[in-house]
Amino acid sequence: MVRARIIGTGSYTPRKILSNNDLARLVDTSDEWIMTRTGIKERHVAGDGEATSTFAYQAALKALEMAGITAGDLDMIIVATVTPDMLTPSVACLLQHKLEAYQAAAFDISAGCTGFLYALSTADSFIRAGNCSKVLVVGAESLSKITDYTDRTTCILFGDGAGAVVLSREQGQQGILSTLLYADGSCSDLLYMPGGGSAHPASPETIAKRYHYLKMDGNKVFKRAVKALEDCVTQILEKNKITGDQIALLISHQANLRIIQAIAKRLELPKEKVFVNIQKYGNTSSASVPIALDEANRQNRIKKNDLLLMNAFGAGFTWGSALVRW
Ligand code: ACO
């Protein structure tokens, strides 16, 4: 059986750290409130001159090194992001240039916090169809650039960084077994950034209205995320005739510790089978799942033939899951 196998992982987060206490000096909040409601202690944010492609490049270098291939071996580069360096060209093209991977096709995917899983599923399809043999998939974000640091309901959540995987076309049982992707565009007004696109291009008015920052109805997003993800992980297990106890590690989008715990409870997974790093990075949107995957990999939390379950939920709404045999 031809499969897309993950042969390398990498991640990178900027040096600058914003702690809960730092945020408590900007808005009316506290370390205790943020920790209790979200599980976040601190987040990394871009420094001067840093943009999404900066982080994507560093994560990609590490993934390529682990994979033992050069950028010249890549057929395709897919970057999932909601915070590209600019509207066009894509971060994937900027990354292709930095890596000098000029033979690789390159494009971005915008699917909110589920972007990495959408990109992984796309790469998997290209590989299994026989159109690609080595694909670099990156989730990279600079959410600090679109975060309103006067809005306590959102500014406590987001951080910056990137994670990357190299997928290789191989015969065998290891690799991506299944992906499930969903969307519901009717909820687009619950989590969005109104300004900067063709509906509200940048103007003094859009700046005055703070249109260039993320707006979110957190509580509605939270409830929908829990329900959608519980259903989604159950479906992917049923589809693959796998039970929760066969999962070696759950790698969830790190948006809120309470959401991760709800999914783990639904699958009856013990704590040691649930990877959590939200305390260090907050919600890094498309970068969150691949950063967590890379950390779990480098901490030797994943063994050969282990079953990994990944899932994410985000703006759109979009959500999805992926089942991987390591
Ligand atoms: N500090 C102190 N109090 C706060 C803060 C804060 N930072 N933020 C909100 N509050 C207050 C509210 O004003 C409210 O006060 P009130 O009761 O007097 O009105 C109270 O705390 C409760 O607010 P809720 O919004 O109901 O709090 P909730 O428990 O839902 O937690 C949170 C808020 C953390 C945002 C949660 O809803 C959440 O995590 N939502 C999901 C986020 C997510 O998953 N996003 C998806 C991906 S993001 C992407 O795609 C880019």
Coordinates of C-alpha atoms and ligand atoms in Angstrom, one line a residue:
M1 CA 0.0 0.0 0.0
V2 CA 1.4 3.4 -0.9
R3 CA 1.3 5.9 2.0
A4 CA 2.6 9.3 2.9
R5 CA 4.9 8.8 5.8
I6 CA 6.2 11.5 8.1
I7 CA 10.0 11.2 7.9
G8 CA 11.0 14.5 9.6
T9 CA 9.5 17.1 12.0
G10 CA 10.7 20.5 13.0
S11 CA 9.4 23.6 14.9
Y12 CA 10.5 27.1 15.8
T13 CA 9.1 29.7 18.1
P14 CA 10.4 33.3 18.4
R15 CA 12.6 34.3 21.3
K16 CA 10.4 37.0 22.7
I17 CA 8.0 35.8 25.4
L18 CA 4.8 37.5 26.6
S19 CA 3.7 36.1 30.0
N20 CA 0.3 36.3 31.6
N21 CA 1.7 38.9 34.1
D22 CA 2.9 41.0 31.1
L23 CA -0.7 40.9 29.7
A24 CA -2.1 41.8 33.1
R25 CA -0.2 45.1 32.8
L26 CA -2.0 45.8 29.4
V27 CA -5.6 44.7 30.1
D28 CA -7.8 43.9 33.1
T29 CA -6.9 40.2 33.6
S30 CA -4.8 38.0 35.8
D31 CA -2.4 35.0 35.6
E32 CA -4.9 33.0 37.7
W33 CA -7.9 33.8 35.3
I34 CA -5.9 32.9 32.2
M35 CA -4.5 29.7 33.6
T36 CA -7.8 28.5 35.0
R37 CA -9.8 29.3 31.8
T38 CA -7.3 28.3 29.2
G39 CA -4.2 26.6 30.6
I40 CA -1.9 29.2 29.0
K41 CA 1.0 30.5 31.0
E42 CA 3.0 32.4 28.3
R43 CA 3.3 32.7 24.6
H44 CA 6.1 33.5 22.1
V45 CA 5.6 36.6 19.9
A46 CA 7.4 37.9 16.9
G47 CA 10.3 40.4 17.5
D48 CA 11.3 43.3 15.2
G49 CA 11.7 42.2 11.6
E50 CA 10.2 38.8 12.1
A51 CA 7.3 37.5 10.0
T52 CA 5.6 34.2 9.4
S53 CA 8.1 33.1 6.7
T54 CA 10.9 33.7 9.3
F55 CA 9.4 31.0 11.5
A56 CA 8.4 28.7 8.6
Y57 CA 12.0 28.7 7.3
Q58 CA 13.5 27.7 10.7
A59 CA 11.0 24.9 11.2
A60 CA 11.4 23.7 7.7
L61 CA 15.2 23.5 8.1
K62 CA 14.9 21.3 11.2
A63 CA 12.3 19.0 9.5
L64 CA 14.5 18.6 6.4
E65 CA 17.5 17.8 8.6
M66 CA 15.7 15.1 10.5
A67 CA 14.3 13.7 7.2
G68 CA 17.8 13.5 5.9
I69 CA 16.9 15.1 2.6
T70 CA 17.8 18.5 1.0
A71 CA 15.4 21.2 -0.1
G72 CA 16.3 20.2 -3.7
D73 CA 14.5 16.9 -3.1
L74 CA 11.1 18.5 -2.5
D75 CA 8.3 18.3 -5.2
M76 CA 5.9 20.5 -3.3
I77 CA 5.7 23.0 -0.4
I78 CA 2.4 23.7 1.3
V79 CA 2.1 26.3 4.0
A80 CA -1.0 26.6 6.2
T81 CA -1.4 30.1 7.6
V82 CA -3.9 32.9 8.4
T83 CA -1.1 35.4 8.9
P84 CA 0.9 35.4 5.7
D85 CA 3.8 38.0 5.3
M86 CA 1.6 39.7 2.8
L87 CA -1.6 38.9 0.8
T88 CA 0.4 37.8 -2.2
P89 CA 2.7 36.1 -2.9
S90 CA 2.2 33.2 -0.7
V91 CA 4.4 32.3 2.3
A92 CA 5.0 29.0 0.5
C93 CA 6.7 30.9 -2.4
L94 CA 8.7 33.0 0.0
L95 CA 9.8 29.8 1.8
Q96 CA 10.6 28.1 -1.5
H97 CA 13.0 31.0 -2.3
K98 CA 14.6 30.9 1.2
L99 CA 15.2 27.2 0.8
E100 CA 16.2 27.5 -2.8
A101 CA 13.8 24.6 -3.6
Y102 CA 13.0 26.0 -7.0
Q103 CA 11.7 22.7 -8.5
A104 CA 8.9 22.5 -5.9
A105 CA 5.4 23.7 -6.5
A106 CA 4.4 26.1 -3.6
F107 CA 1.1 27.4 -2.3
D108 CA -0.7 28.4 0.9
I109 CA -3.8 27.0 2.5
S110 CA -6.1 29.2 4.7
A111 CA -8.3 27.1 6.9
G112 CA -8.0 28.8 10.3
C113 CA -6.5 26.7 13.1
T114 CA -7.3 23.6 11.1
G115 CA -5.0 24.7 8.3
F116 CA -2.2 22.2 9.1
L117 CA -4.6 19.3 8.9
Y118 CA -6.1 20.6 5.6
A119 CA -2.5 20.9 4.3
L120 CA -1.5 17.5 5.5
S121 CA -4.6 15.9 3.9
T122 CA -3.8 17.8 0.6
A123 CA -0.2 16.6 0.6
D124 CA -1.4 13.0 1.4
S125 CA -3.7 13.1 -1.7
F126 CA -0.9 14.4 -4.0
I127 CA 1.4 11.6 -2.7
R128 CA -1.1 8.7 -2.9
A129 CA -2.2 9.9 -6.4
G130 CA 1.5 9.4 -7.5
N131 CA 2.0 13.1 -8.3
C132 CA 4.6 13.8 -5.6
S133 CA 7.2 11.9 -3.7
K134 CA 8.5 14.4 -1.1
V135 CA 6.3 17.2 0.3
L136 CA 7.1 19.8 2.9
V137 CA 4.0 20.8 5.0
V138 CA 4.3 23.8 7.3
G139 CA 1.9 25.5 9.7
A140 CA 3.2 29.0 10.5
E141 CA 1.7 32.0 12.1
S142 CA 2.4 35.5 13.5
L143 CA -0.9 35.9 15.3
S144 CA 0.5 38.7 17.5
K145 CA 0.4 40.9 14.4
I146 CA -3.4 40.7 14.2
T147 CA -4.1 40.5 18.0
D148 CA -5.8 43.4 19.7
Y149 CA -3.8 44.0 22.9
T150 CA -6.6 46.2 24.2
D151 CA -9.2 43.3 24.0
R152 CA -8.8 41.0 27.0
T153 CA -11.1 38.3 25.6
T154 CA -8.7 37.5 22.7
C155 CA -5.2 38.9 23.5
I156 CA -4.5 36.3 26.2
L157 CA -4.9 33.4 23.7
F158 CA -2.6 33.8 20.8
G159 CA 1.1 33.2 20.1
D160 CA 3.5 32.9 17.1
G161 CA 5.6 30.1 15.7
A162 CA 5.8 27.3 13.1
G163 CA 5.9 23.6 12.8
A164 CA 6.8 21.5 9.8
V165 CA 6.8 17.9 8.6
V166 CA 8.4 16.2 5.6
L167 CA 6.2 13.6 3.9
S168 CA 7.6 10.8 1.8
R169 CA 5.9 8.5 -0.6
E170 CA 6.5 4.9 0.7
Q171 CA 5.2 1.4 0.5
G172 CA 4.0 -0.1 3.8
Q173 CA 1.7 0.2 6.8
Q174 CA 3.3 3.4 8.3
G175 CA 2.1 6.8 7.4
I176 CA -1.2 8.8 7.2
L177 CA -4.0 6.3 7.5
S178 CA -6.9 8.7 7.2
T179 CA -8.0 12.3 7.3
L180 CA -11.4 13.9 7.9
L181 CA -12.0 17.6 7.0
Y182 CA -15.1 19.7 7.7
A183 CA -16.3 23.3 7.4
D184 CA -19.3 25.4 8.3
G185 CA -19.1 28.9 6.6
S186 CA -22.3 30.0 8.3
C187 CA -20.3 30.7 11.5
S188 CA -17.7 32.9 9.8
D189 CA -18.8 35.9 11.9
L190 CA -18.0 34.2 15.2
L191 CA -14.2 34.3 14.6
Y192 CA -12.8 36.6 11.9
M193 CA -10.7 39.6 10.9
P194 CA -12.8 42.1 8.9
G195 CA -10.2 44.4 7.5
G196 CA -7.4 44.1 5.0
G197 CA -9.2 42.0 2.4
S198 CA -11.3 43.1 -0.6
A199 CA -14.5 43.7 1.5
H200 CA -12.7 46.3 3.7
P201 CA -9.4 47.2 2.3
A202 CA -7.1 49.2 4.6
S203 CA -8.2 52.8 5.1
P204 CA -8.1 55.4 7.9
E205 CA -11.7 54.2 8.7
T206 CA -10.9 50.5 9.0
I207 CA -7.9 51.3 11.2
A208 CA -10.1 53.6 13.4
K209 CA -12.7 50.7 13.7
R210 CA -9.9 48.3 14.6
Y211 CA -10.9 46.0 11.7
H212 CA -7.3 44.7 11.3
Y213 CA -7.6 42.6 14.5
L214 CA -9.2 39.2 15.2
K215 CA -12.7 39.3 16.6
M216 CA -14.1 36.3 18.4
D217 CA -17.2 35.2 20.3
G218 CA -15.0 32.9 22.5
N219 CA -17.8 31.2 24.4
K220 CA -19.8 30.2 21.2
V221 CA -16.5 29.1 19.6
F222 CA -15.7 27.0 22.6
K223 CA -19.0 25.2 22.7
R224 CA -19.0 24.5 19.0
A225 CA -15.4 23.3 19.1
V226 CA -16.0 20.8 21.8
K227 CA -19.0 19.2 20.1
A228 CA -17.4 19.2 16.6
L229 CA -14.1 17.7 17.8
E230 CA -15.7 15.0 20.0
D231 CA -17.8 13.9 16.9
C232 CA -14.9 14.2 14.5
V233 CA -12.5 12.0 16.5
T234 CA -15.2 9.4 17.2
Q235 CA -15.9 9.3 13.4
I236 CA -12.3 8.8 12.3
L237 CA -11.8 6.0 14.8
E238 CA -15.0 4.3 13.7
K239 CA -14.1 4.7 10.0
N240 CA -10.8 3.0 10.7
K241 CA -12.2 0.4 13.0
I242 CA -10.0 1.5 15.9
T243 CA -10.9 2.0 19.5
G244 CA -9.7 4.8 21.8
D245 CA -7.4 2.4 23.8
Q246 CA -5.4 1.7 20.7
I247 CA -4.4 5.4 20.4
A248 CA -0.8 5.9 21.7
L249 CA -0.9 9.7 21.6
L250 CA -3.5 12.5 21.1
I251 CA -2.1 15.6 19.5
S252 CA -4.9 18.2 19.6
H253 CA -4.9 21.8 18.5
Q254 CA -3.7 23.8 21.5
A255 CA -6.5 26.3 21.8
N256 CA -7.8 25.7 25.3
L257 CA -6.8 23.1 27.8
R258 CA -10.5 22.5 28.7
I259 CA -11.2 21.6 25.0
I260 CA -8.3 19.1 24.9
Q261 CA -9.4 17.5 28.2
A262 CA -13.0 17.2 26.9
I263 CA -11.8 15.2 23.8
A264 CA -9.5 13.1 26.0
K265 CA -12.4 12.3 28.3
R266 CA -14.6 11.3 25.4
L267 CA -11.9 8.9 24.2
E268 CA -11.2 7.7 27.8
L269 CA -7.5 8.5 27.3
P270 CA -5.3 8.7 30.3
K271 CA -3.2 11.9 30.9
E272 CA 0.0 10.3 29.6
K273 CA -1.6 9.7 26.2
V274 CA -2.5 13.4 25.7
F275 CA 0.2 15.8 24.5
V276 CA -0.1 19.3 26.0
N277 CA 2.2 22.3 25.5
I278 CA -0.4 25.1 25.5
Q279 CA 1.1 26.5 28.7
K280 CA 4.2 27.5 26.8
Y281 CA 2.8 28.7 23.4
G282 CA -0.9 29.6 23.7
N283 CA -2.9 29.2 20.5
T284 CA -0.6 29.3 17.5
S285 CA -3.4 28.5 15.0
S286 CA -2.0 26.5 12.1
A287 CA 1.3 26.0 13.8
S288 CA -0.1 24.4 16.9
V289 CA -0.5 20.8 15.8
P290 CA 2.9 20.6 14.0
I291 CA 4.7 22.3 16.9
A292 CA 3.2 19.8 19.3
L293 CA 4.0 16.9 17.0
D294 CA 7.6 17.9 16.7
E295 CA 8.0 18.3 20.5
A296 CA 6.4 14.9 21.1
N297 CA 8.7 13.4 18.5
R298 CA 11.8 15.0 19.9
Q299 CA 10.8 14.0 23.5
N300 CA 10.6 10.3 22.3
R301 CA 6.9 10.2 23.1
I302 CA 6.2 8.4 19.8
K303 CA 7.4 4.9 18.9
K304 CA 7.5 3.1 15.6
N305 CA 4.0 1.8 14.6
D306 CA 2.3 4.0 17.3
L307 CA -1.2 5.3 16.3
L308 CA -1.4 9.1 16.6
L309 CA -4.6 11.0 16.5
M310 CA -4.5 14.7 15.6
N311 CA -7.4 17.1 15.5
A312 CA -8.1 20.9 15.2
F313 CA -10.9 23.4 15.1
G314 CA -10.7 27.0 13.9
A315 CA -12.0 30.0 12.0
G316 CA -14.4 29.3 9.2
F317 CA -15.5 27.3 11.1
T318 CA -13.2 24.5 10.0
W319 CA -12.3 21.3 11.8
G320 CA -10.8 17.9 11.1
S321 CA -8.7 15.0 12.3
A322 CA -5.9 12.8 11.1
L323 CA -4.9 9.3 12.0
V324 CA -1.3 8.4 11.5
R325 CA 0.7 5.1 12.1
W326 CA 4.2 6.3 13.0
Ligands
ACO1 N1 -9.5 38.1 32.0 C1 -10.5 38.2 33.0 N2 -11.8 38.1 32.7 C2 -12.1 37.9 31.4 C3 -11.1 37.7 30.4 C4 -9.8 37.9 30.7 N3 -8.8 37.8 29.9 N4 -11.7 37.5 29.2 C5 -13.0 37.4 29.4 N5 -13.3 37.7 30.8 C6 -14.5 37.7 31.5 C7 -15.7 38.0 30.5 O1 -15.8 39.4 30.4 C8 -16.8 37.4 31.3 O2 -17.2 38.3 32.3 P1 -18.8 38.5 32.7 O3 -19.2 37.1 33.2 O4 -18.8 39.5 33.7 O5 -19.5 38.9 31.4 C9 -16.2 36.2 32.0 O6 -14.8 36.4 32.0 C10 -16.5 34.9 31.2 O7 -16.3 35.1 29.8 P2 -16.5 33.9 28.8 O8 -16.1 34.4 27.4 O9 -17.8 33.3 29.0 O10 -15.3 32.9 29.3 P3 -15.0 31.4 28.8 O11 -15.0 30.5 29.9 O12 -15.8 31.1 27.6 O13 -13.5 31.6 28.3 C11 -12.2 31.7 26.3 C12 -13.1 32.5 27.3 C13 -10.9 31.4 27.0 C14 -11.9 32.7 25.1 C15 -12.9 30.5 25.8 O14 -14.2 30.8 25.4 C16 -12.2 29.8 24.6 O15 -11.1 29.3 24.7 N6 -12.8 29.8 23.4 C17 -12.4 29.0 22.2 C18 -11.2 29.7 21.5 C19 -10.9 28.8 20.3 O16 -10.9 27.6 20.4 N7 -10.7 29.4 19.2 C20 -10.6 28.5 18.0 C21 -9.4 28.7 17.2 S1 -8.8 30.3 17.1 C22 -8.5 30.5 15.4 O17 -9.0 29.9 14.5 C23 -7.5 31.7 15.0

